Amino acid sequence: MKNKCQWLLLIIFFINSFINIDRAEATSQTENSIETIFPTARVLEIVEENKDDYDQSGVQYEHQVVRAQILSGKFKDHIIVTTSENYRFSSKNDKDFWIKENEKVVVQLNVFNDEIVRAEIMSHTRDVPTFFLVTIFIALLLFFGRRQGFKALISISLTLLLIFKFMIPYLFMGHSPVYLAIITGTVVTLITFLLVSGFSKKTVAATIGTVGGLASAAVISIIFSQAMKLTGYHSDDERVLLSISNEISFDMQGILLAGIIIGALGAIMDVAISIASSMEEIRKTNPQITKAQLFTSGMNVGKDIMGTMANTLILAYVGAGLPLLITLYGYESTLSQIIHMEFLAVEILRTAAGSIGLILSIPITAFVTSILINKSVERRQTR
């Protein structure tokens, strides 16, 4: 029990170390000394609302004028009057919400000389349901996984720590996204396998297989991203980086490739550890099996896993791009039209590179496992 408490405190420390944003208020400082803060507020009154307005360009929108009380930060308990615009009938604005009295919202305040010079409602608050969702996930993980679930929770915490405290900060320093993704993936693999399976021949083999699969996915991504002439600016998320790239030169193509590598990591790890574990059990059941036979058995296990895991990657990317696919279907776009679109090329590259890395991790893992496990058995027999 004492050890579990120590591990729990360790998890809390790790989570707290990379989530250093004050829950009450996030801030940023602009070059002209106007401070931008994002406190929460409660809507006290709807002063005015109109669902049938048109802006100067003739686009229909809805707007509300509300009176709200700030709930957090240095302006706590201040009363503000601000507007909320809702372009739900067009693609001009991504805000699509209608505010009611007593609702909690996130507001953007522009502050100059400790005075609010501008206020705007940004979104509904989502911290409470997000917290409960994560709590349910952790509870189920611990309830069904018990000790292994607890180890998995530690692994997740350390993975997030690596991403937020190592990978992203070094990306901001201008380091190679691809190298950072491979390093992060390798460390995450080691941590996960060591926590779940401990140090063993199986862990070493699965780690080598995973790193080999990741390297394969990286090579495929680099070659074909250049052949497809991908820029990395295929969605609004990437274009937003332009607003903060005045002093930072982001390698957008590299960030795209890093995302592909990290996105494929989980599936490749799953395949590698499954093959290594199966081969270890086969070797225990049949100590007289040869390296060639053990390798063949590992390949057979890999073939069974390969189809479902590749399908998992494809479905994950299709699910993420479903709105765009529906849009293309609605416009009755032909294959000859959409095949040249960068966003589609990116999704195809994600799926293909990840799947190729997954497929190549199978023979790598099977080969390394057959050698390492047989060596350990041969040593015991000679003794």
Short mmCIF file of C-alpha atoms in Angstrom, two decimals:
data_model
loop_
_atom_site.label_atom_id
_atom_site.label_comp_id
_atom_site.label_asym_id
_atom_site.label_seq_id
_atom_site.Cartn_x
_atom_site.Cartn_y
_atom_site.Cartn_z
CA MET A 1 0.00 0.00 0.00
CA LYS A 2 2.86 2.33 0.82
CA ASN A 3 4.44 1.75 -2.60
CA LYS A 4 1.13 2.49 -4.34
CA CYS A 5 0.80 5.77 -2.45
CA GLN A 6 4.32 6.71 -3.48
CA TRP A 7 3.53 5.93 -7.11
CA LEU A 8 0.31 7.98 -6.87
CA LEU A 9 2.22 10.97 -5.52
CA LEU A 10 4.70 10.54 -8.35
CA ILE A 11 1.88 10.65 -10.93
CA ILE A 12 0.42 13.79 -9.37
CA PHE A 13 3.86 15.41 -9.43
CA PHE A 14 4.37 14.57 -13.10
CA ILE A 15 0.93 15.79 -14.12
CA ASN A 16 1.34 18.99 -12.14
CA SER A 17 4.79 19.60 -13.60
CA PHE A 18 3.58 19.94 -17.18
CA ILE A 19 0.18 21.52 -16.53
CA ASN A 20 1.46 24.79 -15.10
CA ILE A 21 -1.36 26.91 -16.48
CA ASP A 22 -3.46 28.50 -13.79
CA ARG A 23 -6.91 26.95 -14.09
CA ALA A 24 -8.47 30.25 -13.18
CA GLU A 25 -6.78 32.40 -15.78
CA ALA A 26 -4.47 31.99 -18.76
CA THR A 27 -2.47 35.00 -19.90
CA SER A 28 -0.34 36.18 -22.77
CA GLN A 29 1.59 39.37 -23.45
CA THR A 30 1.62 41.10 -26.81
CA GLU A 31 4.41 43.27 -28.18
CA ASN A 32 2.49 46.55 -27.69
CA SER A 33 2.18 45.94 -23.92
CA ILE A 34 -1.51 45.05 -24.11
CA GLU A 35 -2.06 42.06 -21.87
CA THR A 36 -4.56 39.44 -23.01
CA ILE A 37 -6.16 37.30 -20.33
CA PHE A 38 -8.81 34.58 -20.48
CA PRO A 39 -10.76 34.40 -17.19
CA THR A 40 -14.11 32.69 -16.69
CA ALA A 41 -17.30 34.66 -16.18
CA ARG A 42 -20.96 34.08 -15.36
CA VAL A 43 -23.66 35.61 -17.57
CA LEU A 44 -25.92 37.74 -15.35
CA GLU A 45 -28.25 39.18 -17.95
CA ILE A 46 -28.97 39.11 -21.67
CA VAL A 47 -29.19 42.83 -22.44
CA GLU A 48 -29.97 42.49 -26.14
CA GLU A 49 -30.13 39.75 -28.74
CA ASN A 50 -30.83 39.61 -32.46
CA LYS A 51 -30.88 36.46 -34.56
CA ASP A 52 -31.24 38.15 -37.93
CA ASP A 53 -28.37 40.62 -38.43
CA TYR A 54 -26.11 41.15 -41.42
CA ASP A 55 -22.55 42.41 -41.36
CA GLN A 56 -20.99 44.87 -43.84
CA SER A 57 -20.28 42.10 -46.35
CA GLY A 58 -23.89 40.91 -46.23
CA VAL A 59 -23.24 37.74 -44.24
CA GLN A 60 -26.00 36.77 -41.82
CA TYR A 61 -25.10 36.39 -38.18
CA GLU A 62 -26.59 36.41 -34.68
CA HIS A 63 -25.42 38.63 -31.87
CA GLN A 64 -26.04 39.08 -28.17
CA VAL A 65 -25.14 41.84 -25.74
CA VAL A 66 -24.64 40.39 -22.27
CA ARG A 67 -23.72 41.57 -18.79
CA ALA A 68 -21.36 39.19 -17.03
CA GLN A 69 -19.46 38.87 -13.77
CA ILE A 70 -15.82 37.80 -13.94
CA LEU A 71 -15.17 34.79 -11.70
CA SER A 72 -11.39 34.44 -11.76
CA GLY A 73 -8.14 36.35 -12.00
CA LYS A 74 -7.25 39.86 -10.92
CA PHE A 75 -10.54 41.26 -12.24
CA LYS A 76 -12.63 38.84 -10.20
CA ASP A 77 -16.13 40.18 -9.35
CA HIS A 78 -15.86 42.93 -11.98
CA ILE A 79 -18.99 43.41 -14.10
CA ILE A 80 -18.51 43.73 -17.85
CA VAL A 81 -20.87 44.32 -20.77
CA THR A 82 -19.78 42.61 -23.95
CA THR A 83 -21.07 41.08 -27.16
CA SER A 84 -21.08 37.61 -28.64
CA GLU A 85 -21.34 37.11 -32.40
CA ASN A 86 -22.45 33.82 -33.88
CA TYR A 87 -21.92 33.08 -37.58
CA ARG A 88 -23.61 29.71 -37.51
CA PHE A 89 -25.07 30.25 -40.99
CA SER A 90 -21.70 30.69 -42.70
CA SER A 91 -18.09 29.52 -42.59
CA LYS A 92 -16.84 33.01 -41.67
CA ASN A 93 -16.53 32.30 -37.96
CA ASP A 94 -16.00 29.09 -36.02
CA LYS A 95 -18.00 30.27 -33.01
CA ASP A 96 -21.39 28.58 -32.92
CA PHE A 97 -23.08 29.02 -29.56
CA TRP A 98 -26.05 30.85 -28.08
CA ILE A 99 -25.59 32.11 -24.54
CA LYS A 100 -28.16 31.84 -21.76
CA GLU A 101 -28.39 33.53 -18.38
CA ASN A 102 -26.37 31.97 -15.52
CA GLU A 103 -24.12 30.11 -17.94
CA LYS A 104 -20.36 30.12 -17.43
CA VAL A 105 -18.25 31.37 -20.33
CA VAL A 106 -14.62 32.12 -21.13
CA VAL A 107 -13.97 35.77 -21.94
CA GLN A 108 -11.00 37.42 -23.61
CA LEU A 109 -9.96 40.63 -21.90
CA ASN A 110 -7.47 43.06 -23.42
CA VAL A 111 -5.88 44.98 -20.54
CA PHE A 112 -3.80 48.17 -20.74
CA ASN A 113 -2.44 49.88 -17.60
CA ASP A 114 -4.59 47.61 -15.42
CA GLU A 115 -7.77 48.67 -17.22
CA ILE A 116 -9.99 46.53 -19.43
CA VAL A 117 -10.00 48.11 -22.89
CA ARG A 118 -11.83 45.31 -24.71
CA ALA A 119 -13.88 42.27 -23.74
CA GLU A 120 -15.15 39.43 -25.90
CA ILE A 121 -16.86 36.13 -25.13
CA MET A 122 -14.79 33.27 -26.55
CA SER A 123 -16.55 30.02 -25.65
CA HIS A 124 -18.44 28.01 -23.09
CA THR A 125 -16.42 26.64 -20.16
CA ARG A 126 -15.55 22.98 -20.58
CA ASP A 127 -13.23 22.28 -17.66
CA VAL A 128 -15.76 20.49 -15.41
CA PRO A 129 -17.03 17.90 -17.94
CA THR A 130 -13.46 17.38 -19.16
CA PHE A 131 -12.33 16.68 -15.60
CA PHE A 132 -15.16 14.18 -15.05
CA LEU A 133 -14.44 12.43 -18.36
CA VAL A 134 -10.77 12.00 -17.46
CA THR A 135 -11.77 10.81 -13.97
CA ILE A 136 -14.05 8.14 -15.46
CA PHE A 137 -11.25 6.97 -17.74
CA ILE A 138 -8.76 6.73 -14.86
CA ALA A 139 -11.29 4.95 -12.62
CA LEU A 140 -12.08 2.32 -15.27
CA LEU A 141 -8.39 1.87 -16.06
CA LEU A 142 -7.59 1.20 -12.40
CA PHE A 143 -10.71 -0.90 -11.75
CA PHE A 144 -10.24 -3.32 -14.63
CA GLY A 145 -6.47 -3.09 -14.99
CA ARG A 146 -5.58 -3.18 -11.29
CA ARG A 147 -1.79 -3.22 -11.09
CA GLN A 148 -1.28 -3.13 -14.86
CA GLY A 149 -3.78 -0.32 -15.15
CA PHE A 150 -1.83 1.62 -12.55
CA LYS A 151 1.37 1.10 -14.52
CA ALA A 152 -0.43 2.21 -17.69
CA LEU A 153 -1.50 5.39 -15.90
CA ILE A 154 2.11 6.11 -14.97
CA SER A 155 3.12 5.49 -18.58
CA ILE A 156 0.48 7.92 -19.87
CA SER A 157 1.61 10.57 -17.38
CA LEU A 158 5.25 10.22 -18.40
CA THR A 159 4.30 10.28 -22.09
CA LEU A 160 2.44 13.56 -21.65
CA LEU A 161 5.36 14.90 -19.64
CA LEU A 162 7.77 14.10 -22.47
CA ILE A 163 5.56 15.70 -25.10
CA PHE A 164 4.82 18.91 -23.17
CA LYS A 165 8.17 19.35 -21.42
CA PHE A 166 10.57 18.02 -24.05
CA MET A 167 9.18 17.70 -27.56
CA ILE A 168 7.09 20.88 -27.85
CA PRO A 169 9.60 23.21 -26.11
CA TYR A 170 12.41 21.96 -28.35
CA LEU A 171 10.19 22.44 -31.40
CA PHE A 172 9.86 26.08 -30.36
CA MET A 173 13.66 26.28 -30.19
CA GLY A 174 13.82 25.32 -33.86
CA HIS A 175 15.11 21.75 -33.55
CA SER A 176 14.24 19.11 -36.15
CA PRO A 177 10.64 17.89 -35.61
CA VAL A 178 11.39 14.48 -37.14
CA TYR A 179 14.38 13.82 -34.87
CA LEU A 180 12.40 14.99 -31.85
CA ALA A 181 9.50 12.71 -32.77
CA ILE A 182 11.79 9.69 -33.12
CA ILE A 183 13.58 10.44 -29.83
CA THR A 184 10.27 10.99 -28.04
CA GLY A 185 8.80 7.84 -29.55
CA THR A 186 11.83 5.78 -28.51
CA VAL A 187 11.77 7.04 -24.91
CA VAL A 188 7.99 6.55 -24.68
CA THR A 189 8.41 3.00 -25.97
CA LEU A 190 11.10 2.20 -23.41
CA ILE A 191 9.11 3.67 -20.53
CA THR A 192 5.89 1.89 -21.51
CA PHE A 193 7.45 -1.51 -22.08
CA LEU A 194 9.59 -1.35 -18.94
CA LEU A 195 6.61 -0.38 -16.79
CA VAL A 196 4.23 -2.94 -18.28
CA SER A 197 6.57 -5.90 -18.88
CA GLY A 198 9.72 -5.11 -16.93
CA PHE A 199 13.23 -5.51 -18.30
CA SER A 200 13.51 -8.72 -20.33
CA LYS A 201 14.51 -10.10 -23.72
CA LYS A 202 10.91 -9.59 -24.80
CA THR A 203 11.04 -5.90 -23.88
CA VAL A 204 14.31 -5.38 -25.76
CA ALA A 205 12.97 -7.13 -28.87
CA ALA A 206 9.68 -5.20 -28.81
CA THR A 207 11.56 -1.92 -28.37
CA ILE A 208 13.85 -2.64 -31.32
CA GLY A 209 10.85 -3.64 -33.43
CA THR A 210 8.97 -0.47 -32.50
CA VAL A 211 11.93 1.81 -33.22
CA GLY A 212 12.49 0.01 -36.53
CA GLY A 213 8.84 0.53 -37.46
CA LEU A 214 9.00 4.20 -36.47
CA ALA A 215 12.16 4.72 -38.51
CA SER A 216 10.49 3.07 -41.50
CA ALA A 217 7.45 5.33 -41.15
CA ALA A 218 9.75 8.35 -40.90
CA VAL A 219 11.69 7.43 -44.06
CA ILE A 220 8.48 6.82 -46.03
CA SER A 221 7.04 10.11 -44.78
CA ILE A 222 10.13 12.11 -45.74
CA ILE A 223 10.43 10.60 -49.22
CA PHE A 224 6.78 10.93 -50.19
CA SER A 225 6.14 14.30 -48.55
CA GLN A 226 8.84 15.69 -50.83
CA ALA A 227 7.50 13.78 -53.84
CA MET A 228 3.98 15.13 -53.14
CA LYS A 229 5.42 18.62 -52.50
CA LEU A 230 3.52 18.94 -49.23
CA THR A 231 3.91 22.31 -47.50
CA GLY A 232 2.47 21.41 -44.10
CA TYR A 233 -0.16 24.18 -44.31
CA HIS A 234 -3.10 21.91 -45.04
CA SER A 235 -5.54 23.06 -42.36
CA ASP A 236 -6.42 26.05 -40.18
CA ASP A 237 -4.46 24.59 -37.24
CA GLU A 238 -1.19 24.88 -39.14
CA ARG A 239 -2.01 28.35 -40.47
CA VAL A 240 -2.58 29.62 -36.93
CA LEU A 241 1.14 29.10 -36.31
CA LEU A 242 1.82 31.91 -38.77
CA SER A 243 0.53 34.37 -36.17
CA ILE A 244 3.31 33.40 -33.73
CA SER A 245 6.07 32.66 -36.22
CA ASN A 246 7.50 36.19 -36.49
CA GLU A 247 10.41 35.31 -34.21
CA ILE A 248 10.18 31.52 -34.57
CA SER A 249 10.79 29.75 -37.87
CA PHE A 250 8.69 26.60 -37.80
CA ASP A 251 9.47 23.72 -40.13
CA MET A 252 5.85 23.02 -41.06
CA GLN A 253 6.70 20.06 -43.26
CA GLY A 254 8.77 18.61 -40.42
CA ILE A 255 5.93 19.14 -37.95
CA LEU A 256 3.63 17.29 -40.34
CA LEU A 257 6.07 14.36 -40.46
CA ALA A 258 6.49 14.40 -36.67
CA GLY A 259 2.71 14.17 -36.30
CA ILE A 260 2.65 11.14 -38.60
CA ILE A 261 5.37 9.40 -36.57
CA ILE A 262 3.78 10.08 -33.18
CA GLY A 263 0.35 9.15 -34.54
CA ALA A 264 1.57 5.72 -35.62
CA LEU A 265 3.53 5.02 -32.41
CA GLY A 266 0.71 3.45 -30.40
CA ALA A 267 -0.29 0.93 -33.07
CA ILE A 268 3.32 -0.06 -33.78
CA MET A 269 4.01 -0.54 -30.06
CA ASP A 270 0.91 -2.72 -29.74
CA VAL A 271 1.97 -4.95 -32.62
CA ALA A 272 5.58 -5.27 -31.45
CA ILE A 273 4.80 -6.21 -27.84
CA SER A 274 2.04 -8.63 -28.93
CA ILE A 275 4.41 -10.49 -31.26
CA ALA A 276 7.25 -10.58 -28.73
CA SER A 277 4.95 -11.83 -25.95
CA SER A 278 3.43 -14.52 -28.18
CA MET A 279 6.84 -15.75 -29.29
CA GLU A 280 8.05 -15.90 -25.70
CA GLU A 281 5.06 -18.05 -24.74
CA ILE A 282 5.60 -20.30 -27.78
CA ARG A 283 9.24 -20.78 -26.76
CA LYS A 284 8.23 -21.69 -23.21
CA THR A 285 5.66 -24.19 -24.46
CA ASN A 286 8.05 -25.75 -26.99
CA PRO A 287 11.67 -25.39 -25.80
CA GLN A 288 12.94 -27.46 -28.76
CA ILE A 289 11.65 -25.07 -31.41
CA THR A 290 14.31 -23.72 -33.77
CA LYS A 291 15.00 -20.08 -34.56
CA ALA A 292 13.49 -20.45 -38.03
CA GLN A 293 10.34 -22.06 -36.68
CA LEU A 294 10.03 -19.44 -33.96
CA PHE A 295 10.46 -16.67 -36.53
CA THR A 296 7.75 -18.23 -38.70
CA SER A 297 5.43 -18.44 -35.71
CA GLY A 298 6.05 -14.77 -34.94
CA MET A 299 5.30 -13.82 -38.53
CA ASN A 300 2.05 -15.80 -38.43
CA VAL A 301 1.00 -13.97 -35.27
CA GLY A 302 1.94 -10.68 -36.91
CA LYS A 303 -0.16 -11.43 -39.98
CA ASP A 304 -3.24 -11.92 -37.82
CA ILE A 305 -2.63 -8.64 -35.98
CA MET A 306 -1.59 -6.67 -39.07
CA GLY A 307 -4.99 -6.46 -40.74
CA THR A 308 -6.90 -5.19 -37.73
CA MET A 309 -4.23 -2.71 -36.64
CA ALA A 310 -3.80 -1.24 -40.14
CA ASN A 311 -7.57 -0.93 -40.28
CA THR A 312 -7.44 0.85 -36.91
CA LEU A 313 -5.10 3.49 -38.32
CA ILE A 314 -7.21 3.98 -41.44
CA LEU A 315 -10.45 4.32 -39.47
CA ALA A 316 -8.84 6.76 -37.02
CA TYR A 317 -7.74 9.07 -39.82
CA VAL A 318 -11.03 8.71 -41.71
CA GLY A 319 -12.89 9.61 -38.53
CA ALA A 320 -10.75 12.71 -38.03
CA GLY A 321 -11.35 13.86 -41.61
CA LEU A 322 -15.02 12.86 -41.83
CA PRO A 323 -16.43 16.43 -42.14
CA LEU A 324 -14.15 17.11 -45.11
CA LEU A 325 -15.09 13.82 -46.75
CA ILE A 326 -18.78 14.66 -46.37
CA THR A 327 -18.14 18.09 -47.89
CA LEU A 328 -16.41 16.56 -50.90
CA TYR A 329 -19.26 14.11 -51.33
CA GLY A 330 -21.76 16.95 -51.15
CA TYR A 331 -19.94 18.82 -53.93
CA GLU A 332 -19.81 15.59 -55.96
CA SER A 333 -16.06 15.93 -56.35
CA THR A 334 -14.39 13.36 -58.55
CA LEU A 335 -11.24 11.41 -57.72
CA SER A 336 -9.33 13.29 -60.42
CA GLN A 337 -10.16 16.53 -58.56
CA ILE A 338 -9.52 15.56 -54.96
CA ILE A 339 -6.38 13.48 -55.57
CA HIS A 340 -4.43 16.73 -56.01
CA MET A 341 -5.73 18.37 -52.81
CA GLU A 342 -3.06 18.66 -50.11
CA PHE A 343 -5.31 17.76 -47.19
CA LEU A 344 -6.22 14.46 -48.85
CA ALA A 345 -2.59 13.75 -49.76
CA VAL A 346 -1.66 14.37 -46.12
CA GLU A 347 -4.28 11.92 -44.83
CA ILE A 348 -3.19 9.29 -47.36
CA LEU A 349 0.44 9.79 -46.32
CA ARG A 350 -0.50 9.50 -42.63
CA THR A 351 -2.34 6.25 -43.20
CA ALA A 352 0.14 4.71 -45.62
CA ALA A 353 3.31 5.66 -43.71
CA GLY A 354 1.87 4.53 -40.38
CA SER A 355 0.65 1.25 -41.87
CA ILE A 356 3.97 0.57 -43.61
CA GLY A 357 5.82 1.22 -40.36
CA LEU A 358 3.43 -1.15 -38.61
CA ILE A 359 3.91 -3.87 -41.26
CA LEU A 360 7.71 -3.62 -41.22
CA SER A 361 7.79 -3.77 -37.42
CA ILE A 362 6.44 -7.33 -37.65
CA PRO A 363 9.47 -9.02 -39.31
CA ILE A 364 11.88 -6.84 -37.33
CA THR A 365 10.29 -7.83 -34.01
CA ALA A 366 9.95 -11.49 -35.02
CA PHE A 367 13.59 -11.68 -36.16
CA VAL A 368 15.06 -9.98 -33.08
CA THR A 369 12.85 -11.95 -30.69
CA SER A 370 13.78 -15.30 -32.26
CA ILE A 371 17.47 -14.50 -31.81
CA LEU A 372 17.33 -13.08 -28.27
CA ILE A 373 15.01 -15.71 -26.80
CA ASN A 374 16.91 -18.63 -28.33
CA LYS A 375 20.21 -17.21 -27.08
CA SER A 376 18.92 -17.06 -23.51
CA VAL A 377 17.63 -20.65 -23.73
CA GLU A 378 20.89 -21.90 -25.26
CA ARG A 379 22.87 -20.33 -22.39
CA ARG A 380 20.70 -22.07 -19.80
CA GLN A 381 21.11 -25.40 -21.60
CA THR A 382 24.92 -25.11 -21.74
CA ARG A 383 25.02 -24.48 -18.01
#
